[in-house]
Each structure stands twice: as C-alpha cells, then as structure tokens.
Short mmCIF file of C-alpha atoms in Angstrom, two decimals:
data_model
loop_
_atom_site.label_atom_id
_atom_site.label_comp_id
_atom_site.label_asym_id
_atom_site.label_seq_id
_atom_site.Cartn_x
_atom_site.Cartn_y
_atom_site.Cartn_z
CA UNK A 1 9.90 8.86 -33.34
CA UNK A 2 7.06 11.33 -32.94
CA UNK A 3 3.69 10.09 -34.13
CA UNK A 4 0.26 11.59 -34.59
CA UNK A 5 -2.90 9.62 -33.86
CA UNK A 6 -6.32 10.44 -35.27
CA UNK A 7 -8.49 8.41 -32.87
CA UNK A 8 -11.75 8.06 -34.74
CA UNK A 9 -15.08 6.54 -33.84
CA UNK A 10 -14.91 4.03 -36.72
CA UNK A 11 -11.24 4.05 -37.68
CA UNK A 12 -7.96 5.27 -36.27
CA UNK A 13 -4.97 6.52 -38.27
CA UNK A 14 -1.35 6.72 -37.13
CA UNK A 15 1.07 8.99 -39.00
CA UNK A 16 4.56 10.42 -38.68
CA UNK A 17 6.65 13.04 -40.42
CA UNK A 18 8.98 11.52 -43.03
CA UNK A 19 12.07 13.68 -42.79
CA UNK A 20 13.59 12.38 -46.04
CA UNK A 21 10.48 13.11 -48.10
CA UNK A 22 9.48 16.18 -46.08
CA UNK A 23 5.88 15.02 -45.85
CA UNK A 24 3.62 13.06 -43.52
CA UNK A 25 3.19 9.34 -44.00
CA UNK A 26 0.52 7.02 -42.67
CA UNK A 27 1.93 4.06 -40.77
CA UNK A 28 0.88 0.44 -41.21
CA UNK A 29 0.80 -1.34 -37.87
CA UNK A 30 1.06 -5.10 -38.54
CA UNK A 31 -2.00 -6.98 -37.33
CA UNK A 32 -3.84 -3.80 -36.38
CA UNK A 33 -4.18 -2.00 -39.72
CA UNK A 34 -6.49 -2.96 -42.53
CA UNK A 35 -4.87 -2.59 -45.92
CA UNK A 36 -6.67 -1.27 -48.98
CA UNK A 37 -5.32 -0.08 -52.31
CA UNK A 38 -7.73 2.86 -52.20
CA UNK A 39 -7.16 4.07 -48.62
CA UNK A 40 -4.21 4.61 -46.32
CA UNK A 41 -3.69 2.00 -43.59
CA UNK A 42 -6.64 2.28 -41.19
CA UNK A 43 -7.02 0.67 -37.79
CA UNK A 44 -10.65 -0.27 -37.16
CA UNK A 45 -11.60 1.26 -33.78
CA UNK A 46 -12.69 -2.12 -32.45
CA UNK A 47 -11.65 -3.86 -29.24
CA UNK A 48 -12.31 -7.30 -27.77
CA UNK A 49 -11.50 -8.04 -24.13
CA UNK A 50 -9.86 -11.44 -23.68
CA UNK A 51 -9.14 -10.97 -19.96
CA UNK A 52 -10.07 -7.71 -18.23
CA UNK A 53 -8.30 -8.69 -15.00
CA UNK A 54 -4.91 -8.53 -16.73
CA UNK A 55 -5.81 -5.99 -19.47
CA UNK A 56 -5.41 -8.53 -22.30
CA UNK A 57 -7.24 -7.25 -25.37
CA UNK A 58 -7.38 -7.70 -29.13
CA UNK A 59 -7.96 -4.69 -31.33
CA UNK A 60 -8.20 -3.34 -34.82
CA UNK A 61 -8.10 -5.67 -37.80
CA UNK A 62 -7.29 -8.64 -35.54
CA UNK A 63 -10.84 -8.41 -34.14
CA UNK A 64 -12.26 -8.70 -37.66
CA UNK A 65 -9.82 -11.43 -38.70
CA UNK A 66 -10.96 -13.58 -35.77
CA UNK A 67 -14.65 -12.85 -36.44
CA UNK A 68 -15.07 -11.36 -32.97
CA UNK A 69 -17.12 -8.47 -34.35
CA UNK A 70 -19.87 -10.72 -35.71
CA UNK A 71 -21.63 -11.77 -32.51
CA UNK A 72 -23.35 -9.85 -29.73
CA UNK A 73 -20.80 -10.26 -26.95
CA UNK A 74 -20.24 -8.02 -23.92
CA UNK A 75 -16.48 -8.42 -24.49
CA UNK A 76 -16.70 -6.66 -27.88
CA UNK A 77 -16.61 -2.85 -28.11
CA UNK A 78 -17.20 -0.56 -31.08
CA UNK A 79 -18.10 3.14 -31.12
CA UNK A 80 -16.66 3.35 -27.59
CA UNK A 81 -15.06 6.72 -28.28
CA UNK A 82 -18.51 8.34 -28.07
CA UNK A 83 -18.87 7.23 -24.44
CA UNK A 84 -15.50 8.54 -23.24
CA UNK A 85 -15.98 11.42 -20.82
CA UNK A 86 -19.77 11.28 -20.77
CA UNK A 87 -21.53 11.31 -17.43
CA UNK A 88 -24.21 8.85 -18.52
CA UNK A 89 -22.59 5.70 -19.85
CA UNK A 90 -25.53 3.32 -19.69
CA UNK A 91 -24.84 -0.34 -19.09
CA UNK A 92 -21.22 -0.99 -18.17
CA UNK A 93 -20.38 -4.68 -18.37
CA UNK A 94 -18.56 -6.57 -15.68
CA UNK A 95 -15.95 -8.72 -17.39
CA UNK A 96 -13.65 -11.04 -15.45
CA UNK A 97 -14.69 -9.32 -12.21
CA UNK A 98 -13.88 -5.83 -13.56
CA UNK A 99 -16.34 -3.04 -14.43
CA UNK A 100 -15.27 -1.97 -17.90
CA UNK A 101 -15.81 1.74 -18.65
CA UNK A 102 -15.47 3.45 -22.01
CA UNK A 103 -12.46 5.30 -20.63
CA UNK A 104 -10.78 2.02 -19.81
CA UNK A 105 -11.53 0.62 -23.27
CA UNK A 106 -10.08 3.78 -24.83
CA UNK A 107 -6.98 3.51 -22.64
CA UNK A 108 -6.45 -0.13 -23.64
CA UNK A 109 -6.94 0.75 -27.31
CA UNK A 110 -4.58 3.72 -27.40
CA UNK A 111 -1.91 2.02 -25.29
CA UNK A 112 -1.81 -0.90 -27.73
CA UNK A 113 -1.65 1.42 -30.74
CA UNK A 114 1.17 3.50 -29.25
CA UNK A 115 3.14 0.44 -28.17
CA UNK A 116 2.83 -1.34 -31.55
#
C-alpha cells in the first residue's frame, strides 16, 4: 500500500488512495492517532525517548495518554521538525549515553509511523 505522510510541526497526517472510492482517505493509526469528530485522525508530532540506546520511543497520542507531555523532561520532544537540518541546534541532550539530535528524533518518529 502506498501512503502519503504530511509530517507537520504540531501534527502529522497519514493518507492513502482508496481505489474503491476513487478518493484519498486519512488513516487512523491505533495508539498514535488522536480521534475527533471534527477533524481527520491526527498524530500529534510528539516523541518521548524511553531508551535511546535501543531506539525505544513512544510517540503521538500515546505520549499524551501517558501524561509524558506535561513535565519538563529532556526525554520529551515537541516541535523537533523545526530543528531538522539546521546547523545550529542548541542544546542536544545526552540520553542513555546517546547524543540525541533532531534528525534522530525525526527518524525515530517517521519510522514508527511508517511501520504502524
């Protein structure tokens, strides 16, 4: 199945072409998407690093459901898309012995979305 991903700073949307209906449809990814009657399924562009050494992360709605977005924690990332590809990235945390760059956070995020 071919999918399209709109990787946004605040939210991410995954869609595919519905051959039967001849139109695009937004996909709900269980655990990752937030569901609203007024909006299509959106994945909050949030990521929490459980273990950087083995690339174990939580993302999307799961971060909110666990309340991991409520505290100031170096393991929590939001708005990370803005830092991808920039030469000045500011403070880069070391988590579990690994320097975590915005590119790495983006890679973790997109890999999980694609593999869901």
